[in-house]
Tab-separated table of C-alpha atoms in Angstrom:
chain	number	residue	atom	x	y	z
A	674	ALA	CA	-33.737	43.087	-58.460
A	675	GLN	CA	-30.742	42.584	-56.813
A	676	THR	CA	-30.041	43.260	-53.347
A	677	VAL	CA	-26.619	42.564	-51.260
A	678	THR	CA	-26.234	42.335	-47.747
A	679	GLN	CA	-23.328	42.346	-45.257
A	680	SER	CA	-24.236	41.853	-42.025
A	681	GLN	CA	-21.628	43.362	-39.907
A	682	PRO	CA	-21.549	46.812	-40.075
A	683	GLU	CA	-17.741	47.014	-37.928
A	684	MET	CA	-15.209	44.416	-37.297
A	685	SER	CA	-11.911	44.467	-35.860
A	686	VAL	CA	-8.938	42.568	-36.154
A	687	GLN	CA	-5.578	42.140	-34.402
A	688	GLU	CA	-2.308	43.364	-36.553
A	689	ALA	CA	-0.805	40.199	-38.587
A	690	GLU	CA	-4.098	38.237	-38.018
A	691	THR	CA	-6.974	37.160	-40.086
A	692	VAL	CA	-10.346	38.232	-40.427
A	693	THR	CA	-13.278	37.427	-42.816
A	694	LEU	CA	-16.222	39.544	-43.958
A	695	SER	CA	-19.436	38.398	-45.060
A	696	CYS	CA	-21.629	39.304	-47.929
A	697	THR	CA	-24.439	37.702	-49.154
A	698	TYR	CA	-26.787	38.679	-52.289
A	699	ASP	CA	-29.839	37.698	-54.077
A	700	THR	CA	-30.652	37.621	-57.343
A	701	SER	CA	-32.210	35.231	-60.291
A	702	GLU	CA	-29.468	35.627	-62.821
A	703	ASN	CA	-27.093	32.748	-63.006
A	704	ASN	CA	-24.197	35.165	-64.545
A	705	TYR	CA	-22.658	37.716	-62.571
A	706	TYR	CA	-19.837	39.764	-61.445
A	707	LEU	CA	-18.867	39.924	-57.794
A	708	PHE	CA	-16.090	42.775	-56.251
A	709	TRP	CA	-15.092	43.816	-52.916
A	710	TYR	CA	-14.467	47.538	-52.911
A	711	LYS	CA	-12.102	49.124	-50.192
A	712	GLN	CA	-13.173	52.889	-49.425
A	713	PRO	CA	-10.516	54.408	-46.974
A	714	PRO	CA	-10.392	57.320	-44.653
A	715	SER	CA	-9.733	59.262	-48.025
A	716	ARG	CA	-13.199	57.647	-49.198
A	717	GLN	CA	-11.095	57.097	-52.315
A	718	MET	CA	-13.317	53.654	-53.788
A	719	ILE	CA	-10.383	51.101	-54.614
A	720	LEU	CA	-11.177	47.701	-55.816
A	721	VAL	CA	-9.705	44.837	-53.766
A	722	ILE	CA	-10.662	41.590	-55.761
A	723	ARG	CA	-13.536	40.627	-58.053
A	724	GLN	CA	-15.110	37.063	-58.939
A	725	GLU	CA	-16.702	35.763	-61.982
A	726	ALA	CA	-19.657	33.740	-60.660
A	727	TYR	CA	-19.495	30.841	-63.365
A	728	LYS	CA	-15.599	30.312	-62.007
A	729	GLN	CA	-16.068	27.281	-59.403
A	730	GLN	CA	-12.241	28.839	-58.357
A	731	ASN	CA	-12.047	31.292	-55.493
A	732	ALA	CA	-9.993	34.727	-56.444
A	733	THR	CA	-6.904	35.255	-54.882
A	734	GLU	CA	-5.093	38.673	-54.694
A	735	ASN	CA	-2.178	38.461	-52.653
A	736	ARG	CA	-3.005	38.654	-48.573
A	737	PHE	CA	-7.050	38.551	-50.103
A	738	SER	CA	-9.045	36.153	-51.105
A	739	VAL	CA	-12.782	35.253	-51.358
A	740	ASN	CA	-14.454	32.375	-50.574
A	741	PHE	CA	-17.625	32.153	-53.119
A	742	GLN	CA	-20.564	29.837	-52.402
A	743	LYS	CA	-22.603	30.287	-55.514
A	744	ALA	CA	-25.442	28.264	-54.174
A	745	ALA	CA	-25.708	29.802	-51.197
A	746	LYS	CA	-25.480	33.661	-52.697
A	747	SER	CA	-22.583	33.858	-50.244
A	748	PHE	CA	-18.961	35.980	-51.345
A	749	SER	CA	-16.953	36.534	-47.947
A	750	LEU	CA	-13.646	38.287	-48.215
A	751	LYS	CA	-10.692	37.320	-45.875
A	752	ILE	CA	-7.777	39.039	-45.260
A	753	SER	CA	-4.994	37.568	-44.264
A	754	ASP	CA	-1.600	39.237	-42.259
A	755	SER	CA	-4.148	42.356	-41.412
A	756	GLN	CA	-1.759	45.555	-41.696
A	757	LEU	CA	-2.737	48.783	-40.215
A	758	GLY	CA	-3.343	49.936	-44.131
A	759	ASP	CA	-6.485	47.693	-44.336
A	760	THR	CA	-8.057	49.937	-41.602
A	761	ALA	CA	-10.934	51.119	-44.056
A	762	MET	CA	-14.689	50.442	-45.308
A	763	TYR	CA	-15.463	47.707	-47.292
A	764	PHE	CA	-18.424	46.912	-49.630
A	765	CYS	CA	-19.569	44.158	-51.211
A	766	ALA	CA	-20.977	44.629	-55.268
A	767	PHE	CA	-22.884	42.624	-57.704
A	768	MET	CA	-23.148	42.944	-61.295
A	769	LYS	CA	-24.974	41.649	-64.060
A	770	VAL	CA	-23.241	40.133	-66.713
A	771	ALA	CA	-25.844	42.056	-68.803
A	772	GLY	CA	-26.089	45.172	-66.746
A	773	ASN	CA	-25.109	48.538	-66.515
A	774	GLN	CA	-24.739	49.280	-62.911
A	775	PHE	CA	-23.319	47.799	-59.347
A	776	TYR	CA	-25.338	47.300	-56.309
A	777	PHE	CA	-23.570	48.221	-53.341
A	778	GLY	CA	-24.135	46.431	-49.560
A	779	THR	CA	-24.284	48.810	-46.431
A	780	GLY	CA	-20.331	48.043	-45.930
A	781	THR	CA	-18.310	46.825	-42.905
A	782	SER	CA	-16.270	48.801	-41.212
A	783	LEU	CA	-12.978	47.724	-40.355
A	784	THR	CA	-10.236	48.651	-38.155
A	785	VAL	CA	-6.807	47.137	-37.341
A	786	ILE	CA	-5.870	46.869	-34.146
A	787	PRO	CA	-1.941	47.245	-33.338
B	617	GLU	CA	-1.852	54.257	-64.173
B	618	PRO	CA	-4.791	56.319	-65.915
B	619	GLU	CA	-7.190	57.252	-63.053
B	620	VAL	CA	-10.633	59.080	-62.927
B	621	THR	CA	-10.267	62.556	-61.776
B	622	GLN	CA	-13.148	64.697	-60.456
B	623	THR	CA	-13.194	68.337	-59.792
B	624	PRO	CA	-14.150	70.083	-57.624
B	625	SER	CA	-13.564	68.185	-54.466
B	626	HIS	CA	-15.124	69.874	-52.298
B	627	GLN	CA	-18.504	72.165	-53.327
B	628	VAL	CA	-20.584	74.063	-51.406
B	629	THR	CA	-23.752	75.841	-52.608
B	630	GLN	CA	-27.155	77.042	-51.197
B	631	MET	CA	-30.414	75.624	-51.535
B	632	GLY	CA	-31.592	76.129	-55.384
B	633	GLN	CA	-28.874	76.647	-56.996
B	634	GLU	CA	-27.667	74.810	-59.757
B	635	VAL	CA	-24.480	72.533	-59.663
B	636	ILE	CA	-22.028	70.719	-62.056
B	637	LEU	CA	-19.612	68.346	-61.150
B	638	ARG	CA	-17.240	67.067	-63.911
B	639	CYS	CA	-15.372	63.871	-64.210
B	640	VAL	CA	-12.576	63.233	-66.874
B	641	PRO	CA	-13.051	59.032	-67.279
B	642	ILE	CA	-10.024	56.897	-68.317
B	643	SER	CA	-9.240	57.715	-71.811
B	644	ASN	CA	-10.437	54.461	-73.368
B	645	HIS	CA	-13.501	53.523	-71.201
B	646	LEU	CA	-16.667	53.126	-72.612
B	647	TYR	CA	-18.985	53.086	-69.807
B	648	PHE	CA	-19.614	56.034	-67.637
B	649	TYR	CA	-21.418	56.099	-64.223
B	650	TRP	CA	-22.538	58.544	-61.693
B	651	TYR	CA	-22.773	57.171	-57.825
B	652	ARG	CA	-24.008	59.328	-54.654
B	653	GLN	CA	-22.944	58.256	-51.016
B	654	ILE	CA	-24.801	60.155	-47.962
B	655	LEU	CA	-22.673	60.456	-45.313
B	656	GLY	CA	-22.514	56.487	-43.087
B	657	GLN	CA	-24.824	55.082	-46.172
B	658	LYS	CA	-23.996	52.894	-48.507
B	659	VAL	CA	-23.087	53.899	-52.279
B	660	GLU	CA	-25.900	54.066	-54.606
B	661	PHE	CA	-26.075	54.126	-58.294
B	662	LEU	CA	-27.175	57.502	-59.993
B	663	VAL	CA	-27.134	56.526	-63.697
B	664	SER	CA	-25.037	54.970	-66.388
B	665	PHE	CA	-23.953	56.312	-69.597
B	666	TYR	CA	-23.118	54.247	-72.943
B	667	ASN	CA	-22.441	55.567	-76.518
B	668	ASN	CA	-23.514	59.199	-75.745
B	669	GLU	CA	-26.747	58.679	-74.007
B	670	ILE	CA	-28.064	57.151	-70.869
B	671	SER	CA	-28.412	53.444	-70.629
B	672	GLU	CA	-29.725	52.950	-67.269
B	673	LYS	CA	-30.705	55.400	-64.578
B	674	SER	CA	-32.194	54.859	-60.624
B	675	GLU	CA	-35.192	56.352	-59.212
B	676	ILE	CA	-32.835	58.858	-57.464
B	677	PHE	CA	-31.917	60.483	-60.885
B	678	ASP	CA	-35.539	62.355	-61.656
B	679	ASP	CA	-35.541	65.544	-63.695
B	680	GLN	CA	-33.701	67.809	-61.561
B	681	PHE	CA	-30.582	65.600	-62.747
B	682	SER	CA	-28.927	65.269	-66.186
B	683	VAL	CA	-25.425	64.016	-67.543
B	684	GLU	CA	-23.772	65.032	-70.299
B	685	ARG	CA	-20.329	64.302	-72.204
B	686	PRO	CA	-19.824	67.312	-74.107
B	687	ASP	CA	-16.346	66.551	-75.503
B	688	GLY	CA	-14.111	63.685	-75.943
B	689	SER	CA	-12.943	63.485	-72.137
B	690	ASN	CA	-15.451	65.229	-69.489
B	691	PHE	CA	-18.542	64.033	-68.082
B	692	THR	CA	-20.503	65.967	-66.508
B	693	LEU	CA	-23.373	65.604	-63.586
B	694	LYS	CA	-25.858	68.763	-63.175
B	695	ILE	CA	-27.905	68.959	-60.723
B	696	ARG	CA	-30.786	72.091	-61.351
B	697	SER	CA	-32.018	72.971	-57.814
B	698	THR	CA	-30.077	71.687	-55.042
B	699	LYS	CA	-32.166	70.266	-52.360
B	700	LEU	CA	-30.548	69.807	-48.583
B	701	GLU	CA	-31.050	66.045	-49.530
B	702	ASP	CA	-28.581	66.440	-51.956
B	703	SER	CA	-25.733	66.506	-49.617
B	704	ALA	CA	-23.577	63.599	-50.563
B	705	MET	CA	-20.399	62.337	-52.077
B	706	TYR	CA	-20.807	61.794	-55.958
B	707	PHE	CA	-18.576	59.327	-57.261
B	708	CYS	CA	-17.673	59.018	-60.775
B	709	ALA	CA	-16.530	56.068	-62.853
B	710	SER	CA	-15.693	54.420	-66.050
B	711	ARG	CA	-15.250	50.749	-67.115
B	712	ARG	CA	-13.397	49.657	-70.045
B	713	GLY	CA	-16.359	47.677	-71.780
B	714	THR	CA	-14.486	44.960	-73.355
B	715	GLY	CA	-11.925	42.300	-71.860
B	716	GLY	CA	-14.059	40.055	-69.665
B	717	LEU	CA	-14.398	40.404	-66.381
B	718	ALA	CA	-11.602	43.292	-66.414
B	719	GLY	CA	-13.891	45.057	-68.707
B	720	TYR	CA	-16.436	45.055	-66.015
B	721	GLU	CA	-14.626	46.640	-63.333
B	722	GLN	CA	-15.696	49.994	-62.574
B	723	TYR	CA	-12.389	52.727	-61.585
B	724	PHE	CA	-13.423	55.172	-59.533
B	725	GLY	CA	-12.972	58.789	-58.663
B	726	PRO	CA	-12.061	60.468	-55.691
B	727	GLY	CA	-15.443	61.880	-54.935
B	728	THR	CA	-16.693	65.542	-55.092
B	729	ARG	CA	-18.336	66.314	-51.520
B	730	LEU	CA	-21.430	68.351	-51.979
B	731	THR	CA	-22.508	70.131	-49.308
B	732	VAL	CA	-26.091	71.941	-49.762
B	733	THR	CA	-26.696	74.603	-46.997
């Protein structure tokens, strides 16, 4: 079974600063996909960034980047130049290549302080 | 940009009643999903649907639940006899299923908040 762990239930960061959200997972699969989703107060789930496990290069999307450590089964999200609109719950998700479902972590509630 | 839509946004029902939650996935997507999120908890997988049949379901998805794609656009989740513990936000999602990593990205609808009284 796949499990995803987000050990930081809540975090806060000053506007314009950088914050890192952690995510670890447990799997016996060698190839899989990893995602970070953002859930603002509206509760809509919005994709932030995605990563293929067989790619060494860390994914980057504007102010968002990941630190993917496959051996350590770690997939952390770094948000640079934090903005007030980044305030949301962030979920890490895992999916097997031949799989059908996302396995979500318990989420990290991020608050950006003006 | 195409998006997944869900109706209603909020449904209130009495315990024991049947409810149908509706979703319109993105038109060229092949895989469809239902997830639920009890307030303050993580998002949990319920069921996946491909090629007009269930491809995977979780332990939560018992005989009280069913899914259907009655036409080429709608994807529904039915709960036959609702219980108090079914109160949650229900998310529909779809994905393309082709095109490498992008085909695995799931697009979520805005959710239906179900309240069982």
